[in-house]
mmCIF file of C-alpha atoms in Angstrom:
data_model
loop_
_atom_site.group_PDB
_atom_site.id
_atom_site.type_symbol
_atom_site.label_atom_id
_atom_site.label_comp_id
_atom_site.label_asym_id
_atom_site.label_seq_id
_atom_site.Cartn_x
_atom_site.Cartn_y
_atom_site.Cartn_z
ATOM 1 C CA MET A 1 0.000 0.000 0.000
ATOM 2 C CA ARG A 2 1.023 3.575 -0.474
ATOM 3 C CA VAL A 3 0.500 6.902 1.242
ATOM 4 C CA LEU A 4 1.526 9.889 -0.885
ATOM 5 C CA LEU A 5 1.526 13.530 0.221
ATOM 6 C CA LYS A 6 2.640 16.748 -1.450
ATOM 7 C CA GLU A 7 2.684 20.227 0.069
ATOM 8 C CA ILE A 8 4.423 23.593 -0.123
ATOM 9 C CA LEU A 9 6.223 24.296 3.166
ATOM 10 C CA ASP A 10 6.804 27.866 4.291
ATOM 11 C CA CYS A 11 10.582 27.673 4.537
ATOM 12 C CA SER A 12 13.587 27.423 2.266
ATOM 13 C CA PRO A 13 14.629 24.033 0.865
ATOM 14 C CA ASP A 14 17.849 24.224 2.930
ATOM 15 C CA ALA A 15 15.856 24.717 6.134
ATOM 16 C CA ALA A 16 13.495 21.867 5.224
ATOM 17 C CA TRP A 17 16.415 19.553 4.423
ATOM 18 C CA ARG A 18 18.054 20.280 7.758
ATOM 19 C CA ALA A 19 14.755 19.673 9.570
ATOM 20 C CA LEU A 20 14.181 16.330 7.844
ATOM 21 C CA ARG A 21 17.589 15.174 9.051
ATOM 22 C CA SER A 22 16.859 16.206 12.645
ATOM 23 C CA PRO A 23 15.783 13.511 15.123
ATOM 24 C CA ALA A 24 14.276 16.290 17.255
ATOM 25 C CA VAL A 25 11.989 17.318 14.387
ATOM 26 C CA PHE A 26 11.157 13.651 13.708
ATOM 27 C CA ARG A 27 10.063 13.238 17.329
ATOM 28 C CA GLU A 28 8.130 16.502 17.331
ATOM 29 C CA VAL A 29 6.131 15.799 14.163
ATOM 30 C CA SER A 30 5.243 12.313 15.431
ATOM 31 C CA SER A 31 4.200 13.489 18.900
ATOM 32 C CA PRO A 32 1.872 12.971 20.711
ATOM 33 C CA VAL A 33 0.486 10.226 18.470
ATOM 34 C CA VAL A 34 3.772 8.307 18.504
ATOM 35 C CA SER A 35 6.580 8.704 21.035
ATOM 36 C CA VAL A 36 10.043 7.732 19.835
ATOM 37 C CA GLU A 37 13.043 6.879 22.002
ATOM 38 C CA SER A 38 16.530 6.155 20.727
ATOM 39 C CA LEU A 39 18.088 2.772 21.470
ATOM 40 C CA GLU A 40 21.545 3.975 20.392
ATOM 41 C CA MET A 41 24.221 4.008 23.087
ATOM 42 C CA ASP A 42 24.575 7.803 23.007
ATOM 43 C CA GLY A 43 20.916 8.538 22.242
ATOM 44 C CA PHE A 44 19.778 10.441 19.196
ATOM 45 C CA PRO A 45 22.404 12.270 17.161
ATOM 46 C CA THR A 46 21.890 15.956 16.478
ATOM 47 C CA ILE A 47 21.575 15.216 12.752
ATOM 48 C CA TRP A 48 20.711 11.865 11.170
ATOM 49 C CA GLU A 49 23.566 10.317 9.246
ATOM 50 C CA PRO A 50 23.165 7.507 6.709
ATOM 51 C CA GLY A 51 23.036 4.121 8.388
ATOM 52 C CA GLU A 52 20.948 2.259 10.922
ATOM 53 C CA HIS A 53 19.340 3.899 13.953
ATOM 54 C CA PRO A 54 17.412 1.656 16.387
ATOM 55 C CA VAL A 55 14.382 3.196 18.106
ATOM 56 C CA SER A 56 11.489 2.171 20.338
ATOM 57 C CA LEU A 57 7.981 3.472 19.606
ATOM 58 C CA THR A 58 4.955 3.949 21.848
ATOM 59 C CA ALA A 59 1.476 4.911 20.636
ATOM 60 C CA LEU A 60 -0.140 7.791 22.537
ATOM 61 C CA GLY A 61 2.525 7.451 25.210
ATOM 62 C CA LEU A 62 0.806 4.306 26.510
ATOM 63 C CA VAL A 63 0.820 1.415 24.052
ATOM 64 C CA PRO A 64 4.214 -0.159 23.250
ATOM 65 C CA MET A 65 4.528 -0.580 19.466
ATOM 66 C CA GLY A 66 7.903 -2.304 19.564
ATOM 67 C CA ASP A 67 11.369 -1.599 18.300
ATOM 68 C CA GLN A 68 12.304 -0.498 14.817
ATOM 69 C CA VAL A 69 15.507 0.052 12.895
ATOM 70 C CA ILE A 70 15.516 3.248 10.855
ATOM 71 C CA ARG A 71 17.865 2.644 7.879
ATOM 72 C CA LEU A 72 18.662 5.950 6.194
ATOM 73 C CA THR A 73 20.157 6.867 2.855
ATOM 74 C CA MET A 74 20.342 10.352 1.390
ATOM 75 C CA ALA A 75 20.396 11.538 -2.195
ATOM 76 C CA THR A 76 21.705 15.084 -2.513
ATOM 77 C CA THR A 77 23.398 15.282 -5.904
ATOM 78 C CA ARG A 78 20.494 15.454 -8.339
ATOM 79 C CA ARG A 79 20.838 18.195 -10.944
ATOM 80 C CA ASP A 80 17.240 19.334 -10.402
ATOM 81 C CA GLY A 81 18.004 20.266 -6.780
ATOM 82 C CA VAL A 82 15.797 17.563 -5.260
ATOM 83 C CA ARG A 83 17.158 16.050 -2.041
ATOM 84 C CA ILE A 84 15.730 12.748 -0.808
ATOM 85 C CA LEU A 85 15.855 11.159 2.621
ATOM 86 C CA ARG A 86 14.948 7.471 2.402
ATOM 87 C CA ASP A 87 14.207 5.031 5.218
ATOM 88 C CA THR A 88 14.150 1.338 4.313
ATOM 89 C CA GLY A 89 14.233 0.109 7.880
ATOM 90 C CA ARG A 90 12.282 -2.672 9.493
ATOM 91 C CA GLY A 91 10.265 -3.500 12.555
ATOM 92 C CA VAL A 92 12.159 -5.667 15.023
ATOM 93 C CA SER A 93 9.623 -6.445 17.748
ATOM 94 C CA GLY A 94 6.003 -5.955 18.776
ATOM 95 C CA PRO A 95 3.376 -4.919 16.222
ATOM 96 C CA LEU A 96 6.109 -3.210 14.175
ATOM 97 C CA ALA A 97 7.559 -6.637 13.350
ATOM 98 C CA SER A 98 4.455 -7.302 11.201
ATOM 99 C CA VAL A 99 5.674 -4.696 8.681
ATOM 100 C CA THR A 100 7.265 -6.751 5.890
ATOM 101 C CA LEU A 101 8.060 -3.813 3.576
ATOM 102 C CA TRP A 102 8.953 -0.253 4.584
ATOM 103 C CA ASP A 103 10.068 2.283 1.982
ATOM 104 C CA HIS A 104 9.636 5.858 3.196
ATOM 105 C CA ARG A 105 10.943 8.704 1.027
ATOM 106 C CA MET A 106 10.789 12.398 1.792
ATOM 107 C CA ALA A 107 11.892 14.814 -0.898
ATOM 108 C CA VAL A 108 12.519 18.546 -0.757
ATOM 109 C CA ALA A 109 12.985 20.876 -3.707
ATOM 110 C CA PRO A 110 12.564 24.563 -4.457
ATOM 111 C CA ASP A 111 8.932 25.535 -5.018
ATOM 112 C CA PRO A 112 8.469 25.478 -8.829
ATOM 113 C CA ALA A 113 6.501 28.743 -8.543
ATOM 114 C CA GLY A 114 9.704 30.500 -7.450
ATOM 115 C CA THR A 115 8.386 31.602 -4.051
ATOM 116 C CA GLY A 116 11.544 30.603 -2.178
ATOM 117 C CA LYS A 117 9.481 28.030 -0.291
ATOM 118 C CA THR A 118 9.839 24.240 -0.393
ATOM 119 C CA LEU A 119 8.018 21.627 -2.422
ATOM 120 C CA PHE A 120 7.784 18.694 0.012
ATOM 121 C CA ARG A 121 6.822 15.211 -1.123
ATOM 122 C CA ASP A 122 6.356 12.292 1.241
ATOM 123 C CA GLN A 123 5.775 8.733 0.080
ATOM 124 C CA LEU A 124 5.374 5.642 2.211
ATOM 125 C CA ILE A 125 5.122 2.201 0.628
ATOM 126 C CA PHE A 126 4.466 -0.551 3.142
ATOM 127 C CA ARG A 127 3.180 -4.094 3.559
ATOM 128 C CA THR A 128 1.956 -5.822 6.686
ATOM 129 C CA GLY A 129 1.071 -9.190 5.181
ATOM 130 C CA ALA A 130 -2.603 -10.069 5.508
ATOM 131 C CA LEU A 131 -3.155 -6.864 7.506
ATOM 132 C CA THR A 132 -1.940 -4.482 4.791
ATOM 133 C CA LEU A 133 -5.394 -3.222 3.785
ATOM 134 C CA ALA A 134 -6.457 -2.813 7.426
ATOM 135 C CA SER A 135 -3.189 -0.989 8.226
ATOM 136 C CA TRP A 136 -3.579 1.622 5.492
ATOM 137 C CA PRO A 137 -6.016 3.923 7.376
ATOM 138 C CA VAL A 138 -3.706 3.931 10.398
ATOM 139 C CA PHE A 139 -0.646 4.918 8.348
ATOM 140 C CA TRP A 140 -2.693 7.405 6.301
ATOM 141 C CA ALA A 141 -3.937 9.136 9.464
ATOM 142 C CA LEU A 142 -0.458 9.202 10.988
ATOM 143 C CA TRP A 143 1.006 10.701 7.793
ATOM 144 C CA GLN A 144 -1.730 13.369 7.760
ATOM 145 C CA TRP A 145 -0.796 14.263 11.341
ATOM 146 C CA ARG A 146 2.904 14.415 10.462
ATOM 147 C CA LEU A 147 2.188 16.724 7.492
ATOM 148 C CA HIS A 148 0.045 18.979 9.673
ATOM 149 C CA GLN A 149 2.937 19.206 12.152
ATOM 150 C CA LEU A 150 5.505 19.837 9.395
ATOM 151 C CA LYS A 151 3.410 22.697 8.006
ATOM 152 C CA ARG A 152 3.006 24.174 11.487
ATOM 153 C CA LEU A 153 6.728 24.001 12.292
ATOM 154 C CA ALA A 154 8.247 24.906 8.908
ATOM 155 C CA PRO A 155 8.124 28.724 9.233
ATOM 156 C CA ASN A 156 10.451 28.498 12.265
ATOM 157 C CA TRP A 157 13.059 26.207 10.706
ATOM 158 C CA SER A 158 15.022 28.998 9.063
ATOM 159 C CA LEU A 159 15.824 30.253 12.557
ATOM 160 C CA ASP A 160 17.718 27.021 13.249
ATOM 161 C CA LEU A 161 19.993 27.050 10.207
ATOM 162 C CA GLY A 162 23.632 26.820 11.113
ATOM 163 C CA VAL A 163 23.194 25.919 14.777
ATOM 164 C CA ASP A 164 25.033 22.656 14.233
ATOM 165 C CA GLU A 165 27.684 24.064 11.945
ATOM 166 C CA PRO A 166 31.142 24.264 13.502
ATOM 167 C CA ALA A 167 32.470 27.745 14.105
ATOM 168 C CA PRO A 168 35.100 28.882 11.604
ATOM 169 C CA ALA A 169 38.593 27.873 12.691
ATOM 170 C CA ASP A 170 39.692 31.483 12.993
ATOM 171 C CA ALA A 171 36.688 32.604 15.083
ATOM 172 C CA ASP A 172 38.573 32.286 18.373
ATOM 173 C CA SER A 173 41.771 33.858 17.075
ATOM 174 C CA HIS A 174 39.969 37.055 16.087
ATOM 175 C CA GLY A 175 37.769 37.209 19.180
ATOM 176 C CA SER A 176 35.180 39.931 19.555
ATOM 177 C CA GLY A 177 37.573 42.777 19.039
ATOM 178 C CA ALA A 178 37.745 43.543 22.767
ATOM 179 C CA THR A 179 41.151 43.959 24.366
ATOM 180 C CA SER A 180 42.171 43.194 27.920
#
């Protein structure tokens, strides 16, 4: 089954790309419907990197959904400026283990209308065996919630740009101009 969404987000593509790679944003857009906790030794990274990231999910803060491995790849070199974050992870335990196919792609690109905003596309392809048809409304509703949250948060993302960028090497050597 497939859930497909498309929306213009009120932020730049760079801000949207940074937000999509943020575990904090992932947790915020899922909350309070789904709570996500990292199972990595050091907890969530500041920014997702390609690779596997184990998590534990709880529905509505009460119902354990099981553990999942988020397996991320990123495509950032397309000539058309589209950047894609792809998760092909898998459920490991609990109800999540019933998911036999998980292919989640989120793409950001400049708004074709030239507004400076972001064209956001979100596609989930999944299978849950005999429960696939029954699972579709649940995933559809969750994806609608996530999109609502993304739209609500997007205007503030530009304020976060650069917070994780290292300071230039010469920043300390020049100081603030004050003398002692």
